[in-house]
XYZ file of C-alpha atoms in Angstrom:
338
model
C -26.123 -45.320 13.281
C -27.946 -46.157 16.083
C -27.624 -44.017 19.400
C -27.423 -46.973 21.674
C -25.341 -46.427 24.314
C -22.426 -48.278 25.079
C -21.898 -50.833 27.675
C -19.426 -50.353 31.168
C -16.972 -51.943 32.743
C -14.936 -50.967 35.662
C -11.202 -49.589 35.817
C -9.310 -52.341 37.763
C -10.971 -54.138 41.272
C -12.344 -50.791 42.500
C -11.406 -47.817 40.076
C -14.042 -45.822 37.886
C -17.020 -47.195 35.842
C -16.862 -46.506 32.155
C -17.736 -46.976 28.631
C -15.900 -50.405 27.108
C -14.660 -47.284 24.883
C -12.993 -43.907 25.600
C -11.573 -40.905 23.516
C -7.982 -40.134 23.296
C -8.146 -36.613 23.037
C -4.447 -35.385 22.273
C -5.314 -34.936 18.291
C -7.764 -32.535 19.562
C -5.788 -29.901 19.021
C -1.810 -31.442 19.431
C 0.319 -33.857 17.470
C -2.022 -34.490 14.265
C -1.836 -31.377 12.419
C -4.258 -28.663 11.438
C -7.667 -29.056 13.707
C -11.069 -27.768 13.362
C -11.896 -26.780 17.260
C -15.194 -26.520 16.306
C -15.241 -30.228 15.152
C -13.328 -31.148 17.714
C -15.723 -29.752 20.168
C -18.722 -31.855 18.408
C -16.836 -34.950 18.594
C -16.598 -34.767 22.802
C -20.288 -34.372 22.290
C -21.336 -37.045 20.529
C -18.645 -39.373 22.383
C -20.800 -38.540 25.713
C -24.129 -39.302 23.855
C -22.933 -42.509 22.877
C -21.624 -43.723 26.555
C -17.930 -42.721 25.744
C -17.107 -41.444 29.095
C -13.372 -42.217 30.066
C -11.678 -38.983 28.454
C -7.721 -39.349 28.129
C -5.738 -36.339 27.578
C -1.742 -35.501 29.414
C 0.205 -32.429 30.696
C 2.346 -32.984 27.478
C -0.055 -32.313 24.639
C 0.974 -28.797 23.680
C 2.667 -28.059 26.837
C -0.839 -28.339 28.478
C -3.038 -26.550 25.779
C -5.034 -29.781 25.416
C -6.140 -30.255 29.263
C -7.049 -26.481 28.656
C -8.985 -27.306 25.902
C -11.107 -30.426 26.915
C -11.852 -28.410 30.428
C -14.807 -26.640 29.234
C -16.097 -29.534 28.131
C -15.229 -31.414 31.459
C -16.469 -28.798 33.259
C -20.286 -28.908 31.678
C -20.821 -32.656 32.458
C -18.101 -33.273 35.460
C -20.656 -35.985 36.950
C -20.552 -37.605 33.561
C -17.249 -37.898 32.449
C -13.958 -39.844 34.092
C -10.997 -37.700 33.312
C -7.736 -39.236 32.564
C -4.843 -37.093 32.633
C -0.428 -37.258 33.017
C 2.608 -36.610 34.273
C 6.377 -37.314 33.752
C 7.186 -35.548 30.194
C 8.904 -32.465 31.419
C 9.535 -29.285 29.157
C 12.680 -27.582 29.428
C 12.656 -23.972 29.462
C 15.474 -23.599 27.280
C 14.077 -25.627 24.713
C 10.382 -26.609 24.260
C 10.619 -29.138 21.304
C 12.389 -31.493 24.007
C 10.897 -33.430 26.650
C 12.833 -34.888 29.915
C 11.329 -37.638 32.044
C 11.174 -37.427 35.832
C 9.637 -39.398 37.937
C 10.588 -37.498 41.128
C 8.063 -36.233 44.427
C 8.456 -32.412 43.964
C 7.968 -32.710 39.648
C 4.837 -34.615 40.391
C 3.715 -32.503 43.122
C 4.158 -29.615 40.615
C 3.035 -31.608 37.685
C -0.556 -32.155 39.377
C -1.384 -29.097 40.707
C -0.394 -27.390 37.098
C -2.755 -30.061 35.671
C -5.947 -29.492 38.090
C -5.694 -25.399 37.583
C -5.646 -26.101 33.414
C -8.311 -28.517 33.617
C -10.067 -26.404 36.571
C -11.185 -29.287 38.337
C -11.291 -30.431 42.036
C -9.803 -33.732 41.373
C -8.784 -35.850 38.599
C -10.442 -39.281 38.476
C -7.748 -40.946 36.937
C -4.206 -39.936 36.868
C -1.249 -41.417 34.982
C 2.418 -41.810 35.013
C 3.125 -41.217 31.308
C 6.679 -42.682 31.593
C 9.174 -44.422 33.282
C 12.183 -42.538 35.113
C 14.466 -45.724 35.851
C 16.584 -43.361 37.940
C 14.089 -42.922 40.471
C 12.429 -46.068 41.954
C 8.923 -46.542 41.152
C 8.151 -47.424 44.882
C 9.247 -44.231 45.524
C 7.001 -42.912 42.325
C 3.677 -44.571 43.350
C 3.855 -43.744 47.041
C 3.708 -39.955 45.765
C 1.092 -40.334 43.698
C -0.416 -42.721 46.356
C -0.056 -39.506 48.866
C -2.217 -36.970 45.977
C -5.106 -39.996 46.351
C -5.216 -39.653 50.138
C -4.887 -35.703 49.741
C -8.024 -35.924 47.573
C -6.264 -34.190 44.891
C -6.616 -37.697 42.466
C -8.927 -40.624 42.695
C -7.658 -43.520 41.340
C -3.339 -44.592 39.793
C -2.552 -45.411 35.830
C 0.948 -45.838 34.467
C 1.727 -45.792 30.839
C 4.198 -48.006 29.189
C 5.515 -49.795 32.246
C 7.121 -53.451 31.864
C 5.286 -56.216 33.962
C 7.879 -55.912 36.844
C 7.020 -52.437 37.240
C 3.403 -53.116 37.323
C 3.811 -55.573 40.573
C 6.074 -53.811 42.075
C 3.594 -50.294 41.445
C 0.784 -52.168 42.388
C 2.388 -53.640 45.672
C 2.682 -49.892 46.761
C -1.060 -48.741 45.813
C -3.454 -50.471 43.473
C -3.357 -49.744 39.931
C -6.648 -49.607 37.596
C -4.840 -49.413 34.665
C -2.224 -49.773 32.877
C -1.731 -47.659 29.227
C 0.099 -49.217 26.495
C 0.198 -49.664 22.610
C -1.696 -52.659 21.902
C -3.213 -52.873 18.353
C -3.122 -55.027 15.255
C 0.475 -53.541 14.716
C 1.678 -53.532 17.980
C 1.619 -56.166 20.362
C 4.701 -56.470 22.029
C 2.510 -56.459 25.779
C 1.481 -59.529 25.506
C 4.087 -61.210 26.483
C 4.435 -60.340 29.825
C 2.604 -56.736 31.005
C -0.751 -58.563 30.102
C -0.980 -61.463 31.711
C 0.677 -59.442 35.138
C -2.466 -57.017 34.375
C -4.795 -59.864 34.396
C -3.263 -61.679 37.419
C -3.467 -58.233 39.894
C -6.831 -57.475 38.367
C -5.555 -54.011 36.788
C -7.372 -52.940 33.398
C -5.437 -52.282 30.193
C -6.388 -49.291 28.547
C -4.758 -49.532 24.606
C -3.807 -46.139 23.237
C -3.696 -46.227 19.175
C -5.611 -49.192 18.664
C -5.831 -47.692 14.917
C -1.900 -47.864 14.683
C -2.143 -43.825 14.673
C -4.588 -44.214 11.894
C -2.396 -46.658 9.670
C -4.691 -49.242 10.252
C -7.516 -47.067 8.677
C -5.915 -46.598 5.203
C -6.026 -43.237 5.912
C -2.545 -42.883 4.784
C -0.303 -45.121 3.608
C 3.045 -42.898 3.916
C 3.404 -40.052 6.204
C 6.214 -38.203 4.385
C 3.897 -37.962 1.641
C 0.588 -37.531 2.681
C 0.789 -35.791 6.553
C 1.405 -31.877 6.953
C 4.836 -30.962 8.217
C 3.754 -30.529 11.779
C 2.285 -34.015 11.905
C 4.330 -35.942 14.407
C 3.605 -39.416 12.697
C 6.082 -37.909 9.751
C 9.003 -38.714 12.605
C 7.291 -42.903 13.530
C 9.596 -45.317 11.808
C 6.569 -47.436 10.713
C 5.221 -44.915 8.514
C 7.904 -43.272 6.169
C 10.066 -44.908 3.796
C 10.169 -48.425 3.064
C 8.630 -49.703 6.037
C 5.492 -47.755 5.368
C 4.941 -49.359 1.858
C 5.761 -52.671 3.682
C 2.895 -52.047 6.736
C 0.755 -50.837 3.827
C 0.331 -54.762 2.139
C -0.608 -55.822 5.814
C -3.884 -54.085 5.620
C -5.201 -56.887 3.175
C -6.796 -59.255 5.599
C -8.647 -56.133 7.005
C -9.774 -54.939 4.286
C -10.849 -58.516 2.838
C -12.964 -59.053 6.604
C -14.237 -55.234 6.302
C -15.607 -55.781 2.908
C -17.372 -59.165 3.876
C -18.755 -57.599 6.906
C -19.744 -53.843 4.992
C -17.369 -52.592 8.096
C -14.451 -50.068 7.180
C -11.321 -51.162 7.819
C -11.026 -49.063 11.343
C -13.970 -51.074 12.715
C -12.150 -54.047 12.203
C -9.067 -52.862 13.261
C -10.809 -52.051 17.145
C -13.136 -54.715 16.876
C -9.685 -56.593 17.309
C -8.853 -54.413 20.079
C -12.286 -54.525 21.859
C -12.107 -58.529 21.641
C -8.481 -59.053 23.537
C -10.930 -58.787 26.855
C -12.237 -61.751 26.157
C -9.214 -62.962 23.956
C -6.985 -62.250 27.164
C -8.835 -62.865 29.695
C -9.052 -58.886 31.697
C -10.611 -55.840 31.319
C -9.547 -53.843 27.950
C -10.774 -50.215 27.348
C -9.602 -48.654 24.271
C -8.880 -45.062 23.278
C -9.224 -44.620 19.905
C -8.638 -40.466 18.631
C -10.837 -38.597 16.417
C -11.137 -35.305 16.291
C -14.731 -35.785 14.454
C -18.325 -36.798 15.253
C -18.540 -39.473 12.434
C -15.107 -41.360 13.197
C -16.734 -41.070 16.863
C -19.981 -43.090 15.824
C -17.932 -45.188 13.422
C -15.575 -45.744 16.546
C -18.127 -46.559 18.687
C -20.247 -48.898 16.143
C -16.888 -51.145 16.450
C -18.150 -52.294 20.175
C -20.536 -54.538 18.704
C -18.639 -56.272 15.886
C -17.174 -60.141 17.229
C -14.966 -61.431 14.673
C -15.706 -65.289 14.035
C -12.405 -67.769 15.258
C -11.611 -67.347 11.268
C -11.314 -63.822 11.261
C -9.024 -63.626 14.304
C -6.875 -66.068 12.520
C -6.690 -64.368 9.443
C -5.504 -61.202 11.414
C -3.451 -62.926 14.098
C -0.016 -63.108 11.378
C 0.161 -59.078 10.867
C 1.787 -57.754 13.961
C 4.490 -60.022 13.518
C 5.549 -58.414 10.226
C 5.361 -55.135 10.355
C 8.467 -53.456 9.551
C 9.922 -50.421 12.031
C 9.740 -49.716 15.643
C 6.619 -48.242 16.988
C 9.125 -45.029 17.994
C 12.301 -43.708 17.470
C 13.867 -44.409 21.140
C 11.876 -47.998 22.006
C 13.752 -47.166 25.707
C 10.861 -45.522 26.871
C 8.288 -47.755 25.745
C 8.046 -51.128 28.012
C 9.137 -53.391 25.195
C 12.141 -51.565 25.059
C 12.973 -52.594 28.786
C 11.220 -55.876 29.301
Protein backbone atom coordinates (compact mmCIF):
# COMPACT_ATOMS: atom_id res chain seq x y z
CA UNK A 1 0.00 0.00 0.00
CA UNK A 2 1.56 2.93 -0.91
CA UNK A 3 1.01 6.24 1.20
CA UNK A 4 0.55 8.45 -1.78
CA UNK A 5 -1.73 10.91 -1.22
CA UNK A 6 -4.74 11.40 -3.01
CA UNK A 7 -5.54 13.91 -5.58
CA UNK A 8 -8.29 17.19 -5.09
CA UNK A 9 -10.90 18.53 -6.64
CA UNK A 10 -13.15 21.28 -5.65
CA UNK A 11 -16.85 21.14 -4.20
CA UNK A 12 -18.96 22.89 -6.93
CA UNK A 13 -17.64 26.50 -8.80
CA UNK A 14 -16.30 27.88 -5.50
CA UNK A 15 -16.97 25.43 -2.48
CA UNK A 16 -14.12 23.49 -0.52
CA UNK A 17 -11.01 21.69 -1.93
CA UNK A 18 -10.84 18.01 -1.20
CA UNK A 19 -9.68 14.57 -1.65
CA UNK A 20 -11.46 12.85 -5.02
CA UNK A 21 -12.44 10.57 -1.84
CA UNK A 22 -14.09 11.19 1.56
CA UNK A 23 -15.26 9.04 4.62
CA UNK A 24 -18.81 8.52 5.47
CA UNK A 25 -18.55 8.33 8.99
CA UNK A 26 -22.14 7.27 10.31
CA UNK A 27 -20.93 3.38 10.79
CA UNK A 28 -18.55 4.89 13.12
CA UNK A 29 -20.41 4.22 15.80
CA UNK A 30 -24.44 4.27 14.35
CA UNK A 31 -26.45 2.11 12.00
CA UNK A 32 -23.86 -0.90 11.35
CA UNK A 33 -23.83 -2.71 14.49
CA UNK A 34 -21.27 -3.45 17.16
CA UNK A 35 -18.08 -0.91 16.67
CA UNK A 36 -14.63 -0.95 17.88
CA UNK A 37 -14.11 3.02 18.81
CA UNK A 38 -10.74 2.35 19.00
CA UNK A 39 -10.68 1.15 15.31
CA UNK A 40 -12.82 3.53 14.40
CA UNK A 41 -10.61 6.20 15.72
CA UNK A 42 -7.52 4.67 13.57
CA UNK A 43 -9.48 4.65 10.51
CA UNK A 44 -10.07 8.83 10.65
CA UNK A 45 -6.34 8.63 10.97
CA UNK A 46 -5.20 6.93 8.29
CA UNK A 47 -8.09 8.52 6.01
CA UNK A 48 -6.21 12.03 6.75
CA UNK A 49 -2.75 10.45 5.94
CA UNK A 50 -3.93 9.33 2.77
CA UNK A 51 -5.57 12.87 1.54
CA UNK A 52 -9.16 11.76 2.64
CA UNK A 53 -10.23 15.05 3.89
CA UNK A 54 -14.05 15.70 3.19
CA UNK A 55 -15.53 13.99 6.48
CA UNK A 56 -19.46 13.33 6.21
CA UNK A 57 -21.32 12.65 9.27
CA UNK A 58 -25.44 14.16 10.17
CA UNK A 59 -27.42 15.31 13.27
CA UNK A 60 -29.30 11.92 12.80
CA UNK A 61 -26.65 9.30 13.45
CA UNK A 62 -27.52 8.31 17.00
CA UNK A 63 -29.46 11.32 17.74
CA UNK A 64 -26.11 13.25 17.36
CA UNK A 65 -23.65 10.77 19.13
CA UNK A 66 -21.70 10.53 15.86
CA UNK A 67 -20.93 14.45 15.32
CA UNK A 68 -19.90 13.97 19.08
CA UNK A 69 -17.75 11.38 18.24
CA UNK A 70 -15.79 12.52 15.07
CA UNK A 71 -15.30 16.11 17.02
CA UNK A 72 -12.22 15.20 18.74
CA UNK A 73 -10.90 14.17 15.83
CA UNK A 74 -12.09 17.38 13.93
CA UNK A 75 -10.95 19.32 16.50
CA UNK A 76 -7.02 18.06 16.32
CA UNK A 77 -6.63 18.83 12.56
CA UNK A 78 -9.60 21.59 11.97
CA UNK A 79 -7.24 23.25 9.18
CA UNK A 80 -7.09 19.84 7.60
CA UNK A 81 -10.30 18.45 7.40
CA UNK A 82 -13.76 19.79 5.50
CA UNK A 83 -16.59 18.79 7.72
CA UNK A 84 -19.81 17.75 6.27
CA UNK A 85 -22.66 17.60 8.47
CA UNK A 86 -27.09 17.62 8.40
CA UNK A 87 -30.21 18.62 9.10
CA UNK A 88 -33.93 17.78 8.49
CA UNK A 89 -34.40 14.19 10.32
CA UNK A 90 -36.15 15.30 13.42
CA UNK A 91 -36.52 13.04 16.64
CA UNK A 92 -39.64 13.07 18.41
CA UNK A 93 -39.54 13.15 22.02
CA UNK A 94 -42.16 10.75 22.48
CA UNK A 95 -40.59 8.28 20.45
CA UNK A 96 -36.89 8.12 19.39
CA UNK A 97 -36.94 5.13 16.90
CA UNK A 98 -38.98 7.64 14.56
CA UNK A 99 -37.75 10.37 12.56
CA UNK A 100 -39.99 13.44 11.10
CA UNK A 101 -38.73 15.65 8.30
CA UNK A 102 -38.89 19.44 8.46
CA UNK A 103 -37.58 21.64 6.43
CA UNK A 104 -38.75 24.77 8.32
CA UNK A 105 -36.49 28.28 9.49
CA UNK A 106 -36.76 27.84 13.32
CA UNK A 107 -35.92 23.58 13.06
CA UNK A 108 -32.90 24.56 11.08
CA UNK A 109 -31.97 27.40 13.13
CA UNK A 110 -32.14 24.90 16.06
CA UNK A 111 -30.81 22.05 14.08
CA UNK A 112 -27.39 24.03 13.43
CA UNK A 113 -26.61 25.47 16.45
CA UNK A 114 -27.26 21.81 18.22
CA UNK A 115 -24.84 20.55 15.52
CA UNK A 116 -21.85 23.24 15.99
CA UNK A 117 -21.98 22.77 20.09
CA UNK A 118 -21.69 18.60 19.44
CA UNK A 119 -19.10 18.99 16.96
CA UNK A 120 -17.56 22.11 19.00
CA UNK A 121 -16.65 23.93 16.07
CA UNK A 122 -16.88 27.61 14.88
CA UNK A 123 -18.38 26.78 11.62
CA UNK A 124 -19.21 23.90 9.56
CA UNK A 125 -17.62 23.87 6.09
CA UNK A 126 -20.21 22.09 4.51
CA UNK A 127 -23.71 21.73 5.60
CA UNK A 128 -26.53 19.59 4.20
CA UNK A 129 -30.19 19.30 3.89
CA UNK A 130 -30.57 15.56 4.55
CA UNK A 131 -34.16 15.53 3.16
CA UNK A 132 -36.83 16.98 1.45
CA UNK A 133 -39.94 18.57 3.38
CA UNK A 134 -42.35 19.07 0.24
CA UNK A 135 -44.58 21.01 2.63
CA UNK A 136 -42.30 23.75 2.98
CA UNK A 137 -40.84 25.32 -0.22
CA UNK A 138 -37.29 24.81 -0.76
CA UNK A 139 -36.85 28.58 -1.71
CA UNK A 140 -37.93 29.17 1.50
CA UNK A 141 -35.39 26.19 2.81
CA UNK A 142 -32.20 27.47 1.07
CA UNK A 143 -32.68 31.14 1.85
CA UNK A 144 -32.34 29.93 5.65
CA UNK A 145 -29.57 28.09 5.24
CA UNK A 146 -28.34 30.83 2.79
CA UNK A 147 -28.84 33.35 5.98
CA UNK A 148 -26.39 30.68 8.50
CA UNK A 149 -23.61 31.26 5.41
CA UNK A 150 -23.81 35.04 5.70
CA UNK A 151 -24.02 34.67 9.66
CA UNK A 152 -20.72 32.77 9.40
CA UNK A 153 -22.21 29.98 11.20
CA UNK A 154 -21.73 27.54 7.72
CA UNK A 155 -19.51 27.93 4.74
CA UNK A 156 -20.72 26.43 1.89
CA UNK A 157 -24.92 24.51 0.93
CA UNK A 158 -25.38 20.49 0.17
CA UNK A 159 -28.76 18.83 -0.16
CA UNK A 160 -29.23 15.15 -0.05
CA UNK A 161 -31.60 13.27 -2.19
CA UNK A 162 -33.21 16.18 -3.99
CA UNK A 163 -34.86 15.62 -7.60
CA UNK A 164 -33.26 17.82 -10.43
CA UNK A 165 -36.08 20.48 -10.10
CA UNK A 166 -35.19 20.99 -6.65
CA UNK A 167 -31.61 21.37 -7.41
CA UNK A 168 -32.34 24.54 -9.90
CA UNK A 169 -34.68 25.87 -8.10
CA UNK A 170 -32.08 25.50 -4.64
CA UNK A 171 -29.40 26.65 -6.58
CA UNK A 172 -31.31 29.77 -8.06
CA UNK A 173 -31.61 30.88 -4.32
CA UNK A 174 -27.78 30.26 -3.24
CA UNK A 175 -25.24 28.11 -4.99
CA UNK A 176 -25.02 24.58 -4.22
CA UNK A 177 -21.54 22.53 -4.13
CA UNK A 178 -23.09 19.46 -3.87
CA UNK A 179 -25.55 17.46 -4.15
CA UNK A 180 -25.69 13.81 -1.98
CA UNK A 181 -27.32 10.91 -3.46
CA UNK A 182 -27.10 7.03 -3.86
CA UNK A 183 -25.22 6.44 -6.89
CA UNK A 184 -23.41 3.03 -7.10
CA UNK A 185 -23.29 -0.10 -9.21
CA UNK A 186 -26.79 -0.91 -7.64
CA UNK A 187 -28.27 2.24 -7.64
CA UNK A 188 -28.46 4.58 -10.31
CA UNK A 189 -31.68 5.98 -10.56
CA UNK A 190 -29.81 9.90 -10.64
CA UNK A 191 -28.83 9.67 -13.73
CA UNK A 192 -31.55 10.40 -15.36
CA UNK A 193 -32.16 13.72 -14.53
CA UNK A 194 -30.35 15.09 -10.98
CA UNK A 195 -26.97 14.45 -12.87
CA UNK A 196 -26.94 16.03 -15.79
CA UNK A 197 -28.84 19.34 -13.77
CA UNK A 198 -25.59 18.87 -11.41
CA UNK A 199 -23.34 19.05 -14.31
CA UNK A 200 -25.15 21.91 -16.12
CA UNK A 201 -25.09 24.44 -12.71
CA UNK A 202 -21.59 23.21 -12.01
CA UNK A 203 -22.65 21.58 -8.50
CA UNK A 204 -20.54 18.37 -7.43
CA UNK A 205 -22.18 15.02 -6.69
CA UNK A 206 -21.03 13.50 -3.71
CA UNK A 207 -22.33 9.43 -3.87
CA UNK A 208 -23.09 8.03 -0.44
CA UNK A 209 -22.86 3.98 -0.48
CA UNK A 210 -20.97 3.59 -3.48
CA UNK A 211 -20.40 -0.11 -1.94
CA UNK A 212 -24.30 -0.67 -2.02
CA UNK A 213 -23.98 -0.61 2.01
CA UNK A 214 -21.31 -3.18 1.60
CA UNK A 215 -23.36 -5.61 -0.77
CA UNK A 216 -21.18 -4.87 -3.41
CA UNK A 217 -18.19 -6.17 -1.28
CA UNK A 218 -19.48 -9.76 -0.73
CA UNK A 219 -19.36 -9.00 2.62
CA UNK A 220 -22.72 -10.41 3.06
CA UNK A 221 -24.90 -11.80 0.89
CA UNK A 222 -28.22 -11.75 3.18
CA UNK A 223 -28.71 -9.46 6.01
CA UNK A 224 -31.31 -11.48 7.94
CA UNK A 225 -28.77 -14.02 8.16
CA UNK A 226 -25.55 -12.70 8.51
CA UNK A 227 -26.04 -8.84 10.20
CA UNK A 228 -26.61 -8.44 14.13
CA UNK A 229 -30.11 -7.45 15.10
CA UNK A 230 -29.32 -3.81 15.47
CA UNK A 231 -27.94 -3.60 11.95
CA UNK A 232 -30.23 -1.31 10.04
CA UNK A 233 -29.44 -3.00 6.57
CA UNK A 234 -31.63 -6.12 8.17
CA UNK A 235 -34.80 -3.53 7.39
CA UNK A 236 -33.26 -2.53 3.16
CA UNK A 237 -35.46 -4.47 0.82
CA UNK A 238 -32.40 -5.33 -1.36
CA UNK A 239 -30.82 -7.38 1.16
CA UNK A 240 -33.26 -9.92 2.89
CA UNK A 241 -35.24 -12.48 1.33
CA UNK A 242 -35.36 -13.27 -2.18
CA UNK A 243 -34.10 -10.20 -3.52
CA UNK A 244 -30.88 -10.57 -1.64
CA UNK A 245 -30.07 -14.04 -3.21
CA UNK A 246 -31.11 -12.34 -6.53
CA UNK A 247 -28.50 -9.05 -6.00
CA UNK A 248 -26.10 -11.75 -4.81
CA UNK A 249 -25.62 -13.45 -8.72
CA UNK A 250 -25.01 -9.72 -9.84
CA UNK A 251 -21.70 -9.62 -8.18
CA UNK A 252 -20.24 -11.98 -10.98
CA UNK A 253 -18.90 -9.46 -13.41
CA UNK A 254 -17.11 -7.87 -10.35
CA UNK A 255 -15.73 -10.46 -9.15
CA UNK A 256 -14.62 -11.87 -12.73
CA UNK A 257 -12.84 -7.94 -13.36
CA UNK A 258 -11.46 -8.09 -9.57
CA UNK A 259 -9.82 -11.36 -10.10
CA UNK A 260 -8.22 -10.29 -13.54
CA UNK A 261 -7.06 -7.14 -12.04
CA UNK A 262 -5.84 -8.91 -8.28
CA UNK A 263 -8.44 -6.00 -7.01
CA UNK A 264 -11.21 -7.12 -4.42
CA UNK A 265 -14.41 -6.76 -5.45
CA UNK A 266 -14.96 -3.25 -3.38
CA UNK A 267 -12.18 -1.66 -5.47
CA UNK A 268 -14.01 -2.37 -8.40
CA UNK A 269 -17.15 -1.55 -7.16
CA UNK A 270 -15.72 2.47 -6.43
CA UNK A 271 -13.44 2.37 -9.14
CA UNK A 272 -16.95 2.48 -10.95
CA UNK A 273 -17.97 5.20 -8.78
CA UNK A 274 -14.70 7.26 -8.99
CA UNK A 275 -14.95 6.98 -12.99
CA UNK A 276 -18.73 8.55 -13.45
CA UNK A 277 -16.57 12.07 -13.28
CA UNK A 278 -15.27 11.44 -16.27
CA UNK A 279 -18.12 8.98 -17.38
CA UNK A 280 -20.59 12.00 -16.66
CA UNK A 281 -18.98 14.67 -17.34
CA UNK A 282 -18.85 16.73 -13.39
CA UNK A 283 -17.20 16.53 -10.38
CA UNK A 284 -17.93 13.11 -8.32
CA UNK A 285 -16.58 12.66 -4.71
CA UNK A 286 -17.46 9.52 -3.09
CA UNK A 287 -18.01 8.52 0.53
CA UNK A 288 -17.38 5.19 1.00
CA UNK A 289 -17.77 3.93 5.18
CA UNK A 290 -15.35 1.93 7.03
CA UNK A 291 -14.97 1.88 10.31
CA UNK A 292 -11.25 0.34 9.77
CA UNK A 293 -7.75 1.42 8.67
CA UNK A 294 -7.36 -1.40 6.02
CA UNK A 295 -10.88 -0.96 4.21
CA UNK A 296 -9.56 2.84 4.42
CA UNK A 297 -6.29 2.05 2.34
CA UNK A 298 -8.17 -0.55 0.31
CA UNK A 299 -10.79 2.36 -0.23
CA UNK A 300 -8.45 4.70 -1.12
CA UNK A 301 -6.17 2.31 -3.48
CA UNK A 302 -9.59 2.30 -5.65
CA UNK A 303 -8.67 6.11 -6.87
CA UNK A 304 -6.22 4.81 -9.15
CA UNK A 305 -7.91 1.82 -10.81
CA UNK A 306 -9.56 2.98 -14.66
CA UNK A 307 -11.57 0.23 -15.87
CA UNK A 308 -10.87 -0.39 -19.74
CA UNK A 309 -14.31 0.52 -22.16
CA UNK A 310 -14.76 -3.52 -21.67
CA UNK A 311 -14.98 -3.50 -18.14
CA UNK A 312 -17.51 -0.66 -17.93
CA UNK A 313 -19.55 -2.65 -20.30
CA UNK A 314 -19.44 -5.71 -18.56
CA UNK A 315 -20.72 -3.80 -15.40
CA UNK A 316 -23.03 -1.33 -17.10
CA UNK A 317 -26.23 -4.33 -17.18
CA UNK A 318 -26.27 -4.80 -13.14
CA UNK A 319 -28.13 -1.83 -11.82
CA UNK A 320 -30.83 -2.53 -14.02
CA UNK A 321 -31.57 -5.88 -12.35
CA UNK A 322 -31.33 -5.69 -9.08
CA UNK A 323 -34.32 -6.73 -7.32
CA UNK A 324 -35.91 -4.34 -4.28
CA UNK A 325 -36.02 -0.72 -3.62
CA UNK A 326 -32.99 0.90 -2.23
CA UNK A 327 -35.51 1.74 1.02
CA UNK A 328 -38.60 0.97 2.42
CA UNK A 329 -40.48 4.48 1.71
CA UNK A 330 -38.65 5.47 -1.93
CA UNK A 331 -40.81 9.01 -1.10
CA UNK A 332 -37.99 10.43 0.47
CA UNK A 333 -35.38 9.50 -1.81
CA UNK A 334 -35.40 11.73 -5.21
CA UNK A 335 -36.30 8.80 -7.42
CA UNK A 336 -39.24 8.44 -5.53
CA UNK A 337 -40.41 12.07 -6.58
CA UNK A 338 -38.78 12.68 -9.91
Amino acid sequence: MTDARIPTVRLGENGPEVGVQGLGCMGMNFGYGPTDAGQARAALDRALELGVTLYDTADAYGAGENERFLSPFFKAHRDEVVIATKFALSIPPDDPTKRIIRNDAPYIREAVEASLKRLDVDVIDLYYMHRRDVNVPIEETVGTMAELVREGKVKHLGLSEVTAEELRAAHAVHPIAAVQSEWSLFSRDIEARVVPAARDLGVALVPYSPLGRGFLTGSFTNAEQDLTADDFRRQQPRFTGDNAAANAALLEPIRAIAEARGATLGQIALAWAQQRASVAGLTVVPIPGTRKAGRVEENVAATRITLTEEELAALEPIASQVAGDRYPDMRFASAGRE
